[in-house]
Amino acid sequence: YMGLLAGKIGTVTSATITGQGVTTIYTGYSSILGNFVSEAKINVATGAAMSGSSPQPVSGLMYYLSALRGPSDWMPGMVQNTPGMTELGFSALAGWQIFLHVIVDASFLIIGGIIFASFWIETTGMGPKSVAAKIHNSGLQVPGYRRNPASIEKLMERYIPKVTVIGGVIIGLLTLIASLLGTLGGAGGTGLLLAVSIVYRLYEQVASEQIQEMYPMMQKFFGASA
């Protein structure tokens, strides 16, 4: 079985350490995708399995593409001390490799944040064309511009795309910071961001209803019936 597995994914090695009544078995997998380490603990007295972990990337391509989940994934001292690496003969990660891992993860989050922000603007009717139509239909006018959708849309195109990109970058950075620091309860940066986004969306809805009650003319702008 191990020979078949090695032929499919690369080289498989293992190391066993026994101490304090527990046998720890480290298994290493090496392939073109990188090096992986898994761990299994067995009770010496009973032979029963106590705990185990799935293979985790410790170097190579999959290591750089893996998400950061806390300080143990990017602090040099903690990353280099990943259990099983020394026993399996894997070299400790250099500082530049850890830094590259952070840069790759940050790039994915920031670019993903920009794409998400752009998609969100277009699908929620907050793009230049939609906003221009709302302003025109509500009877409002931008000082210094003719009251027609085309002129208003050109004005919106000067600001909305730029603000969208800036917002996407901020979203990515907030997610990165949450992932680097490790959020409360083990939640990832994306999970924390989604929770904040849902709460903030609820706040916007409540604020919108209050504005419409105070200023009935704004009902047309928000698309509510008079």
mmCIF file of C-alpha atoms in Angstrom:
data_model
loop_
_atom_site.group_PDB
_atom_site.id
_atom_site.type_symbol
_atom_site.label_atom_id
_atom_site.label_comp_id
_atom_site.label_asym_id
_atom_site.label_seq_id
_atom_site.Cartn_x
_atom_site.Cartn_y
_atom_site.Cartn_z
ATOM 1 C CA TYR A 1 0.000 0.000 0.000
ATOM 2 C CA MET A 2 2.754 2.447 0.932
ATOM 3 C CA GLY A 3 4.617 1.583 -2.257
ATOM 4 C CA LEU A 4 1.521 2.292 -4.361
ATOM 5 C CA LEU A 5 0.925 5.556 -2.523
ATOM 6 C CA ALA A 6 4.538 6.607 -2.994
ATOM 7 C CA GLY A 7 4.293 5.892 -6.700
ATOM 8 C CA LYS A 8 1.300 8.207 -6.994
ATOM 9 C CA ILE A 9 2.363 11.174 -4.885
ATOM 10 C CA GLY A 10 6.159 10.857 -4.718
ATOM 11 C CA THR A 11 8.334 9.730 -1.821
ATOM 12 C CA VAL A 12 6.875 8.603 1.506
ATOM 13 C CA THR A 13 9.014 8.507 4.663
ATOM 14 C CA SER A 14 8.180 7.948 8.306
ATOM 15 C CA ALA A 15 9.751 8.428 11.725
ATOM 16 C CA THR A 16 8.665 6.985 15.069
ATOM 17 C CA ILE A 17 9.326 8.467 18.511
ATOM 18 C CA THR A 18 8.242 6.810 21.774
ATOM 19 C CA GLY A 19 8.124 8.541 25.122
ATOM 20 C CA GLN A 20 5.894 8.875 28.193
ATOM 21 C CA GLY A 21 3.715 5.969 27.101
ATOM 22 C CA VAL A 22 2.922 7.504 23.716
ATOM 23 C CA THR A 23 4.269 6.570 20.290
ATOM 24 C CA THR A 24 4.290 9.412 17.807
ATOM 25 C CA ILE A 25 4.465 8.512 14.139
ATOM 26 C CA TYR A 26 5.422 11.241 11.685
ATOM 27 C CA THR A 27 4.803 10.577 8.004
ATOM 28 C CA GLY A 28 6.336 12.715 5.291
ATOM 29 C CA TYR A 29 5.175 12.992 1.702
ATOM 30 C CA SER A 30 7.387 14.558 -0.966
ATOM 31 C CA SER A 31 6.185 15.382 -4.488
ATOM 32 C CA ILE A 32 6.369 18.117 -7.114
ATOM 33 C CA LEU A 33 3.707 19.965 -5.104
ATOM 34 C CA GLY A 34 5.958 20.151 -2.041
ATOM 35 C CA ASN A 35 6.598 18.385 1.261
ATOM 36 C CA PHE A 36 3.789 17.366 3.600
ATOM 37 C CA VAL A 37 3.837 16.118 7.193
ATOM 38 C CA SER A 38 1.151 14.203 9.085
ATOM 39 C CA GLU A 39 1.197 13.073 12.713
ATOM 40 C CA ALA A 40 -0.419 10.180 14.586
ATOM 41 C CA LYS A 41 -0.193 9.397 18.306
ATOM 42 C CA ILE A 42 -0.755 5.884 19.666
ATOM 43 C CA ASN A 43 -1.082 4.751 23.279
ATOM 44 C CA VAL A 44 1.750 2.264 23.927
ATOM 45 C CA ALA A 45 -0.152 0.317 26.590
ATOM 46 C CA THR A 46 -3.411 -0.208 24.720
ATOM 47 C CA GLY A 47 -2.332 0.301 21.116
ATOM 48 C CA ALA A 48 -5.274 2.633 20.589
ATOM 49 C CA ALA A 49 -4.984 5.724 18.445
ATOM 50 C CA MET A 50 -5.055 8.914 20.521
ATOM 51 C CA SER A 51 -4.970 11.609 17.869
ATOM 52 C CA GLY A 52 -3.918 12.309 14.306
ATOM 53 C CA SER A 53 -3.647 15.028 11.720
ATOM 54 C CA SER A 54 -4.037 15.214 7.971
ATOM 55 C CA PRO A 55 -0.952 16.008 5.862
ATOM 56 C CA GLN A 56 0.033 19.658 6.194
ATOM 57 C CA PRO A 57 2.268 21.426 3.626
ATOM 58 C CA VAL A 58 5.596 22.484 5.129
ATOM 59 C CA SER A 59 7.421 23.552 1.957
ATOM 60 C CA GLY A 60 7.030 23.756 -1.807
ATOM 61 C CA LEU A 61 4.227 25.059 -3.998
ATOM 62 C CA MET A 62 1.322 24.018 -1.762
ATOM 63 C CA TYR A 63 2.992 25.654 1.233
ATOM 64 C CA TYR A 64 3.036 29.020 -0.539
ATOM 65 C CA LEU A 65 -0.576 28.604 -1.661
ATOM 66 C CA SER A 66 -1.848 27.567 1.787
ATOM 67 C CA ALA A 67 -3.791 30.130 3.803
ATOM 68 C CA LEU A 68 -2.341 31.782 6.888
ATOM 69 C CA ARG A 69 -4.271 30.908 10.048
ATOM 70 C CA GLY A 70 -2.290 32.610 12.798
ATOM 71 C CA PRO A 71 1.137 33.603 14.116
ATOM 72 C CA SER A 72 2.348 29.987 13.944
ATOM 73 C CA ASP A 73 2.142 30.161 10.147
ATOM 74 C CA TRP A 74 4.411 33.166 9.674
ATOM 75 C CA MET A 75 6.542 33.777 12.776
ATOM 76 C CA PRO A 76 9.973 32.320 11.816
ATOM 77 C CA GLY A 77 10.663 30.603 15.134
ATOM 78 C CA MET A 78 7.260 28.908 15.259
ATOM 79 C CA VAL A 79 7.157 27.891 11.589
ATOM 80 C CA GLN A 80 10.612 26.324 11.622
ATOM 81 C CA ASN A 81 9.670 24.250 14.677
ATOM 82 C CA THR A 82 6.797 22.411 12.952
ATOM 83 C CA PRO A 83 6.620 18.954 14.610
ATOM 84 C CA GLY A 84 8.051 16.185 12.481
ATOM 85 C CA MET A 85 10.173 18.246 10.094
ATOM 86 C CA THR A 86 13.458 17.495 11.851
ATOM 87 C CA GLU A 87 12.616 13.829 12.430
ATOM 88 C CA LEU A 88 11.759 13.336 8.764
ATOM 89 C CA GLY A 89 14.872 15.109 7.538
ATOM 90 C CA PHE A 90 13.084 18.116 6.038
ATOM 91 C CA SER A 91 15.080 21.332 6.024
ATOM 92 C CA ALA A 92 13.810 24.213 8.143
ATOM 93 C CA LEU A 93 12.224 27.037 6.195
ATOM 94 C CA ALA A 94 14.394 30.060 5.510
ATOM 95 C CA GLY A 95 13.229 33.541 6.390
ATOM 96 C CA TRP A 96 12.715 34.503 2.746
ATOM 97 C CA GLN A 97 10.452 31.482 2.203
ATOM 98 C CA ILE A 98 8.207 32.500 5.092
ATOM 99 C CA PHE A 99 8.154 36.083 3.811
ATOM 100 C CA LEU A 100 7.224 34.860 0.321
ATOM 101 C CA HIS A 101 4.389 32.816 1.821
ATOM 102 C CA VAL A 102 2.989 35.967 3.452
ATOM 103 C CA ILE A 103 3.366 37.956 0.210
ATOM 104 C CA VAL A 104 1.547 35.293 -1.841
ATOM 105 C CA ASP A 105 -1.295 35.072 0.673
ATOM 106 C CA ALA A 106 -1.563 38.884 0.846
ATOM 107 C CA SER A 107 -1.670 39.096 -2.956
ATOM 108 C CA PHE A 108 -4.504 36.571 -3.170
ATOM 109 C CA LEU A 109 -6.508 38.365 -0.479
ATOM 110 C CA ILE A 110 -6.035 41.857 -1.900
ATOM 111 C CA ILE A 111 -6.750 40.853 -5.503
ATOM 112 C CA GLY A 112 -9.712 38.791 -4.307
ATOM 113 C CA GLY A 113 -10.960 41.768 -2.284
ATOM 114 C CA ILE A 114 -10.863 44.014 -5.372
ATOM 115 C CA ILE A 115 -12.718 41.432 -7.479
ATOM 116 C CA PHE A 116 -15.289 40.925 -4.723
ATOM 117 C CA ALA A 117 -15.810 44.692 -4.332
ATOM 118 C CA SER A 118 -16.254 45.157 -8.103
ATOM 119 C CA PHE A 119 -18.708 42.253 -8.288
ATOM 120 C CA TRP A 120 -20.601 43.569 -5.259
ATOM 121 C CA ILE A 121 -20.938 47.071 -6.772
ATOM 122 C CA GLU A 122 -22.302 45.755 -10.049
ATOM 123 C CA THR A 123 -24.735 43.205 -8.576
ATOM 124 C CA THR A 124 -26.216 45.493 -5.902
ATOM 125 C CA GLY A 125 -27.046 48.374 -8.223
ATOM 126 C CA MET A 126 -24.283 50.642 -6.925
ATOM 127 C CA GLY A 127 -22.388 51.033 -10.203
ATOM 128 C CA PRO A 128 -22.083 54.408 -12.002
ATOM 129 C CA LYS A 129 -24.978 53.746 -14.375
ATOM 130 C CA SER A 130 -27.354 52.539 -11.645
ATOM 131 C CA VAL A 131 -26.501 55.388 -9.279
ATOM 132 C CA ALA A 132 -26.926 57.941 -12.075
ATOM 133 C CA ALA A 133 -30.352 56.530 -12.908
ATOM 134 C CA LYS A 134 -31.411 56.666 -9.247
ATOM 135 C CA ILE A 135 -30.283 60.280 -8.897
ATOM 136 C CA HIS A 136 -32.103 61.267 -12.098
ATOM 137 C CA ASN A 137 -35.313 59.416 -11.195
ATOM 138 C CA SER A 138 -35.382 60.894 -7.683
ATOM 139 C CA GLY A 139 -35.417 64.429 -9.072
ATOM 140 C CA LEU A 140 -32.063 65.352 -7.568
ATOM 141 C CA GLN A 141 -29.447 67.323 -9.491
ATOM 142 C CA VAL A 142 -25.676 67.577 -9.182
ATOM 143 C CA PRO A 143 -24.608 71.251 -9.121
ATOM 144 C CA GLY A 144 -22.687 72.207 -12.256
ATOM 145 C CA TYR A 145 -23.969 69.292 -14.358
ATOM 146 C CA ARG A 146 -26.918 68.949 -16.688
ATOM 147 C CA ARG A 147 -29.817 66.950 -15.340
ATOM 148 C CA ASN A 148 -29.561 63.859 -17.530
ATOM 149 C CA PRO A 149 -28.366 60.313 -16.765
ATOM 150 C CA ALA A 150 -25.419 60.433 -19.198
ATOM 151 C CA SER A 151 -23.809 63.484 -17.553
ATOM 152 C CA ILE A 152 -24.354 62.104 -14.056
ATOM 153 C CA GLU A 153 -22.983 58.711 -15.103
ATOM 154 C CA LYS A 154 -19.761 60.284 -16.392
ATOM 155 C CA LEU A 155 -19.364 62.053 -13.054
ATOM 156 C CA MET A 156 -19.947 58.807 -11.133
ATOM 157 C CA GLU A 157 -17.389 56.985 -13.304
ATOM 158 C CA ARG A 158 -14.717 59.374 -12.041
ATOM 159 C CA TYR A 159 -15.182 58.288 -8.430
ATOM 160 C CA ILE A 160 -17.016 54.976 -7.969
ATOM 161 C CA PRO A 161 -14.408 52.687 -9.671
ATOM 162 C CA LYS A 162 -11.567 54.291 -7.693
ATOM 163 C CA VAL A 163 -13.440 54.020 -4.414
ATOM 164 C CA THR A 164 -14.327 50.400 -5.274
ATOM 165 C CA VAL A 165 -10.663 49.458 -5.772
ATOM 166 C CA ILE A 166 -9.623 51.240 -2.557
ATOM 167 C CA GLY A 167 -12.410 49.476 -0.669
ATOM 168 C CA GLY A 168 -11.353 46.108 -2.086
ATOM 169 C CA VAL A 169 -7.752 46.681 -1.016
ATOM 170 C CA ILE A 170 -8.894 47.617 2.491
ATOM 171 C CA ILE A 171 -11.048 44.470 2.670
ATOM 172 C CA GLY A 172 -8.055 42.351 1.650
ATOM 173 C CA LEU A 173 -5.765 44.026 4.194
ATOM 174 C CA LEU A 174 -8.295 43.593 7.007
ATOM 175 C CA THR A 175 -8.626 39.904 6.149
ATOM 176 C CA LEU A 176 -4.836 39.540 6.032
ATOM 177 C CA ILE A 177 -4.355 41.208 9.421
ATOM 178 C CA ALA A 178 -7.033 39.000 10.981
ATOM 179 C CA SER A 179 -5.359 35.900 9.510
ATOM 180 C CA LEU A 180 -1.881 36.954 10.659
ATOM 181 C CA LEU A 181 -2.964 37.663 14.230
ATOM 182 C CA GLY A 182 -5.386 34.753 14.552
ATOM 183 C CA THR A 183 -8.936 35.791 15.421
ATOM 184 C CA LEU A 184 -10.881 34.884 18.546
ATOM 185 C CA GLY A 185 -12.242 31.361 18.515
ATOM 186 C CA GLY A 186 -9.995 30.208 15.708
ATOM 187 C CA ALA A 187 -12.106 31.896 13.032
ATOM 188 C CA GLY A 188 -10.282 32.844 9.869
ATOM 189 C CA GLY A 189 -9.942 36.359 8.547
ATOM 190 C CA THR A 190 -12.584 35.706 5.873
ATOM 191 C CA GLY A 191 -15.091 34.443 8.459
ATOM 192 C CA LEU A 192 -14.532 37.502 10.629
ATOM 193 C CA LEU A 193 -14.935 39.770 7.612
ATOM 194 C CA LEU A 194 -18.221 38.114 6.630
ATOM 195 C CA ALA A 195 -19.573 38.514 10.165
ATOM 196 C CA VAL A 196 -18.671 42.216 10.213
ATOM 197 C CA SER A 197 -20.134 42.697 6.717
ATOM 198 C CA ILE A 198 -23.460 41.139 7.719
ATOM 199 C CA VAL A 199 -23.736 43.305 10.840
ATOM 200 C CA TYR A 200 -22.789 46.437 8.888
ATOM 201 C CA ARG A 201 -25.327 45.613 6.165
ATOM 202 C CA LEU A 202 -28.026 45.369 8.838
ATOM 203 C CA TYR A 203 -26.933 48.767 10.180
ATOM 204 C CA GLU A 204 -27.182 50.286 6.677
ATOM 205 C CA GLN A 205 -30.713 48.965 6.248
ATOM 206 C CA VAL A 206 -31.826 50.417 9.572
ATOM 207 C CA ALA A 207 -30.165 53.774 8.784
ATOM 208 C CA SER A 208 -31.798 53.826 5.328
ATOM 209 C CA GLU A 209 -35.256 53.309 6.832
ATOM 210 C CA GLN A 210 -34.660 56.098 9.348
ATOM 211 C CA ILE A 211 -33.555 58.511 6.589
ATOM 212 C CA GLN A 212 -36.644 57.707 4.520
ATOM 213 C CA GLU A 213 -38.874 58.402 7.504
ATOM 214 C CA MET A 214 -37.165 61.751 8.166
ATOM 215 C CA TYR A 215 -36.933 62.783 4.500
ATOM 216 C CA PRO A 216 -39.805 61.329 2.423
ATOM 217 C CA MET A 217 -38.251 62.638 -0.819
ATOM 218 C CA MET A 218 -35.340 60.219 -0.336
ATOM 219 C CA GLN A 219 -37.712 57.274 -0.769
ATOM 220 C CA LYS A 220 -37.431 57.628 -4.541
ATOM 221 C CA PHE A 221 -33.634 57.506 -4.350
ATOM 222 C CA PHE A 222 -33.642 54.315 -2.270
ATOM 223 C CA GLY A 223 -36.259 52.743 -4.522
ATOM 224 C CA ALA A 224 -39.001 52.624 -1.872
ATOM 225 C CA SER A 225 -42.611 53.341 -2.658
ATOM 226 C CA ALA A 226 -43.924 56.716 -1.534
#
